[in-house]
Coordinates of C-alpha atoms in Angstrom, one line a residue:
X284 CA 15.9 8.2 6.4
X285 CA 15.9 6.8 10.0
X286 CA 18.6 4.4 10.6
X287 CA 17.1 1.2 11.7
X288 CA 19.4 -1.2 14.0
X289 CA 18.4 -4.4 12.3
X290 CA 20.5 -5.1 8.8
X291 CA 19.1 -6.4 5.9
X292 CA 20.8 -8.3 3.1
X293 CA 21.1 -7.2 0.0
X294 CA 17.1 -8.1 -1.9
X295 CA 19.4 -10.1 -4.4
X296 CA 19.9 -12.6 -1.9
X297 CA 16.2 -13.4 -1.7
X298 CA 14.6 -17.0 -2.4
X299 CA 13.1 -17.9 -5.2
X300 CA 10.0 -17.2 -3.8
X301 CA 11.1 -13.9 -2.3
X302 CA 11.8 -14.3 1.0
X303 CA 15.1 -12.6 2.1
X304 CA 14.6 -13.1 6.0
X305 CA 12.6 -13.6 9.5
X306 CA 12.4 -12.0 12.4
X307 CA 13.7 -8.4 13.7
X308 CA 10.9 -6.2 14.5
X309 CA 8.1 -3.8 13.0
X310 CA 9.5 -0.7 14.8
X311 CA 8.8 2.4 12.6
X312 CA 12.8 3.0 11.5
X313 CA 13.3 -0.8 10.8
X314 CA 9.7 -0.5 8.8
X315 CA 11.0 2.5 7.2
X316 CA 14.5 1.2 6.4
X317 CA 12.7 -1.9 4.8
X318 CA 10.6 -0.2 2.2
X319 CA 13.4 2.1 1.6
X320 CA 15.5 -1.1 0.3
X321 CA 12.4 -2.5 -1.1
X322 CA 11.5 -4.8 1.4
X323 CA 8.4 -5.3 3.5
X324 CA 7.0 -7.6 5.9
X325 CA 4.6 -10.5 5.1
X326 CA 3.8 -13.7 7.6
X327 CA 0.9 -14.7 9.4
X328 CA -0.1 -15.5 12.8
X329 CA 2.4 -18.0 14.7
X330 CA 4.8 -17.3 12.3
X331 CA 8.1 -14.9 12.9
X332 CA 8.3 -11.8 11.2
X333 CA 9.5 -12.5 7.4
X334 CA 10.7 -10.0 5.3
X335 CA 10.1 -10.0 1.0
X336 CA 11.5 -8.7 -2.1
X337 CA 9.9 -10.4 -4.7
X338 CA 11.5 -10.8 -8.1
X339 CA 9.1 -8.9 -10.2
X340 CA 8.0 -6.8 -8.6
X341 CA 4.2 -6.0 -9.6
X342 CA 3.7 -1.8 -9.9
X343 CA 1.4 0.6 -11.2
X344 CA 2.4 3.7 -12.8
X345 CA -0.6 6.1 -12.0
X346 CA -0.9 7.7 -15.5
X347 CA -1.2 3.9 -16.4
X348 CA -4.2 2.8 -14.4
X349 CA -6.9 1.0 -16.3
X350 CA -10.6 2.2 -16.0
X351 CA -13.3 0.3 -17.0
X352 CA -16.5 2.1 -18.8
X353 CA -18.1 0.3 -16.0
X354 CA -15.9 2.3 -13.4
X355 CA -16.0 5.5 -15.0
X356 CA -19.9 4.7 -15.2
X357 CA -19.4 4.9 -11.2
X358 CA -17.4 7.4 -10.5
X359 CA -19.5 9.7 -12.8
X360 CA -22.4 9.0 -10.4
X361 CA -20.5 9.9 -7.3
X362 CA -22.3 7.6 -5.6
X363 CA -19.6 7.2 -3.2
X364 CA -17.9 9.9 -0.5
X365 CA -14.2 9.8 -0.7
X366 CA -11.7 10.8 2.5
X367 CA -8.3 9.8 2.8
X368 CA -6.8 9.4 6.5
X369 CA -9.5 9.8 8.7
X370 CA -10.2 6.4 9.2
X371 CA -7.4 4.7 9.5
X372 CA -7.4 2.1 11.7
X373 CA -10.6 1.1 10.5
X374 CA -9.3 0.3 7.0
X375 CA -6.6 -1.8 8.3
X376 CA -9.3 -4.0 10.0
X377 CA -11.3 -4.2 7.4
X378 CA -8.5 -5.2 5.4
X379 CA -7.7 -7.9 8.2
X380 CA -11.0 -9.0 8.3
X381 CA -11.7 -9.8 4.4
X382 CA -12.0 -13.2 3.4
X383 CA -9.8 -13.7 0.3
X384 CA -10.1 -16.8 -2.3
X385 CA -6.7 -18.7 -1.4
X386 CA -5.9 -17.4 2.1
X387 CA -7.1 -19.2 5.0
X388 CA -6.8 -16.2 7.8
X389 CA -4.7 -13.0 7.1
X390 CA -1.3 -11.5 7.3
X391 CA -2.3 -8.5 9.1
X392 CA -1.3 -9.9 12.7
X393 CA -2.5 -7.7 15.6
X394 CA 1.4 -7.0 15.7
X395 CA 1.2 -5.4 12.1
X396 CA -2.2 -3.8 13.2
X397 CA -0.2 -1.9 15.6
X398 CA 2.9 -1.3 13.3
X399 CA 1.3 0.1 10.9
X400 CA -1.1 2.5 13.3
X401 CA 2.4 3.9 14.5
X402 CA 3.5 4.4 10.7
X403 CA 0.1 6.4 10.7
X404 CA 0.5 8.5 13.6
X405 CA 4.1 9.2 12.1
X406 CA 2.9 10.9 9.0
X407 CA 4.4 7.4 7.2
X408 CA 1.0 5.8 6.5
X409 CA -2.1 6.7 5.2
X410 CA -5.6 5.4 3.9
X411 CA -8.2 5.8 1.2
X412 CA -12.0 5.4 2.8
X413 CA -15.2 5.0 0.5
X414 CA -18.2 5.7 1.9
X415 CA -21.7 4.7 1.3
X416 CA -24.6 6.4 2.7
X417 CA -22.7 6.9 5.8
X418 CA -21.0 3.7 6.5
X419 CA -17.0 2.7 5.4
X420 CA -17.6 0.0 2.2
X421 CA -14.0 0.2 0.8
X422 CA -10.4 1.5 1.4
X423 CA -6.6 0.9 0.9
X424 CA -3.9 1.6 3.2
X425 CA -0.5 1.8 2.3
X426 CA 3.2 3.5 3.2
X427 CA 4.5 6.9 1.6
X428 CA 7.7 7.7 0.7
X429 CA 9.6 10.4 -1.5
X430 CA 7.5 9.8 -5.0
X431 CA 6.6 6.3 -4.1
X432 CA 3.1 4.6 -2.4
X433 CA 4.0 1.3 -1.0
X434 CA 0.2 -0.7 -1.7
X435 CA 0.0 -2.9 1.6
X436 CA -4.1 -4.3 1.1
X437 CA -7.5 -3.0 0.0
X438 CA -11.1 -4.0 0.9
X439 CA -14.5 -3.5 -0.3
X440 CA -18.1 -4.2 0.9
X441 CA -19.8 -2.5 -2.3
X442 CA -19.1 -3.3 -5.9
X443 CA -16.5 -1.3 -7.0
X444 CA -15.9 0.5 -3.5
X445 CA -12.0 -0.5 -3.6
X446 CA -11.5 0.8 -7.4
X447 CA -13.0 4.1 -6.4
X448 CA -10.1 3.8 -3.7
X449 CA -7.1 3.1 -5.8
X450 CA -8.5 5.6 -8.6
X451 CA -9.0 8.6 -5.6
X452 CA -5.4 7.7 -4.7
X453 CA -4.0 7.6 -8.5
X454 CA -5.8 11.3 -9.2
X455 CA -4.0 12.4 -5.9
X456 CA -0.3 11.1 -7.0
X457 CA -0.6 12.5 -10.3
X458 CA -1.2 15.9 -9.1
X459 CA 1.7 14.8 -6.4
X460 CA 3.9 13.5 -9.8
X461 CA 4.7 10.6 -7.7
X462 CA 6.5 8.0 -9.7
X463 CA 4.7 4.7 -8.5
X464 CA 2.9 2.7 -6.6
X465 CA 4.1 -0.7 -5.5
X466 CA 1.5 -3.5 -5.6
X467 CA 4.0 -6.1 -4.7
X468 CA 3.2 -9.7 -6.6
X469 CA 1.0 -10.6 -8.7
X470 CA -2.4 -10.8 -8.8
X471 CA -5.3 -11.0 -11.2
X472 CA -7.4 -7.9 -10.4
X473 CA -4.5 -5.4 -9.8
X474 CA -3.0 -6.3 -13.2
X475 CA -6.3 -5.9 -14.6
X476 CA -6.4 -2.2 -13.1
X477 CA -2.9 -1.7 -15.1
X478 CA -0.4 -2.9 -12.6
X479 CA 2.5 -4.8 -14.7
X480 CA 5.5 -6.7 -13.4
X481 CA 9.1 -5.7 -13.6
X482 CA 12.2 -6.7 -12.7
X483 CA 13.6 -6.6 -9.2
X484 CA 16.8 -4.8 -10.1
X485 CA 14.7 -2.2 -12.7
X486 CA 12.1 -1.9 -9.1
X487 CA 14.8 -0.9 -6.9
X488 CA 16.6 1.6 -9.3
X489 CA 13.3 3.6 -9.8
X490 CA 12.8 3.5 -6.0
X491 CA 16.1 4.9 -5.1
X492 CA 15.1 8.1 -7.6
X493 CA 11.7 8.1 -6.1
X494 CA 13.5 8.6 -2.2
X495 CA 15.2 11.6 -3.7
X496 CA 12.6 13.7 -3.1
X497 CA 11.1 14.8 0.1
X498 CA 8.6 12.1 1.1
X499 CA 4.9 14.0 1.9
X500 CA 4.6 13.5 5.6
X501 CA 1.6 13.5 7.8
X502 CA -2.3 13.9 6.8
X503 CA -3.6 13.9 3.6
X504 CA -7.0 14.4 4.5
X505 CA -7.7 18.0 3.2
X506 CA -6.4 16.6 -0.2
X507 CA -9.0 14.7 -0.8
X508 CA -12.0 16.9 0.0
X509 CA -12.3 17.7 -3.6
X510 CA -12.8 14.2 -4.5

């Protein structure tokens, strides 16, 4: 693991709410050094950088995901064209760019745009694109590494579009035998999809076995041609 200059406290020392710290910088090995400890940044525009380890900690398991008679309804049909890293940048906008119920503009600051694009071209980062008659209607982006996926934001145009994402990615880690996927905090849909809280503490341990093994670096495109 890269060695980042910045240090960050232990995630015990964390707010209530979180929060361990601000500012630093979105350099790939401080990025990498973050999720590694089980930290990642979150802030909006205007705002310094603030870095988060919430207490739970909201995962899904993969052989744990919840589908829907509805969803497997639609995947059946393979209505939809699956790829995984070929659109990258893309996702991430699309992400920035979706109005959610709650958030008045988004956390995905041109400065994380940016971040995260380098994580890409690192082999770090990686997306899940849903097409549609040719055009991108859904996606996920997230961070890789060892056995875990760090689940940064998701996006859909068509009903459905971003479950056919997360379930493309869930086939993928199971053949992978990756251990989790980190959805972060809470929220209503993803803990409908099987996502369940746990504690910080219990988070972090199964991270720390998850970095043992060798993290799956660089495109994961020719993975997902079969889907």
């Amino acid at each position: 693991m890269p060695d980042s200059k910045l240090f960050f406290p232990d995630p015990s020392q964390a707010d209530d709410d979180g929060l361990l710290g601000f500012g630093g910088n979105l350099e790939v090995d401080t990025l990498l050094q973050a999720y590694s400890k089980g930290i990642f940044p979150w802030y909006s525009h205007g705002e310094p950088i603030m870095w988060w380890s919430p207490e739970p900690r909201l995962v899904l398991f993969p052989e744990k995901m919840k589908v829907s008679k509805s969803l497997l309804q639609t995947i059946k049909k393979n209505k939809f064209t699956i790829f995984a890293d070929t659109h990258f940048s893309e996702v991430v906008r699309h992400c920035a760019g979706t109005k959610r119920a709650g958030q008045d503009g988004t956390w995905i600051t041109e400065e994380m745009y940016l971040a995260y694009i380098q994580l890409h071209k690192e082999g770090y980062a990686h997306s899940i694109e849903v097409f549609y008659k040719n055009q991108l209607v859904g996606g996920l982006y997230g961070v890789s590494l060892g056995k875990a996926f760090f689940g940064e934001s998701m996006f859909h145009h068509v009903a459905d579009a971003s479950k056919v994402a997360l379930w493309s990615l869930v086939q993928t880690l199971l053949k992978w035998n990756f251990n989790f996927i980190d959805a972060q905090v809470y929220t209503a849909h993803l803990v409908s999809l099987g996502a369940i809280e746990i504690p910080r503490n219990t988070f972090l341990k199964m991270l720390q076995s998850a970095l043992e093994h060798e993290t799956k670096k660089g495109s994961w495109a020719e993975a997902f041609t079969a889907l």
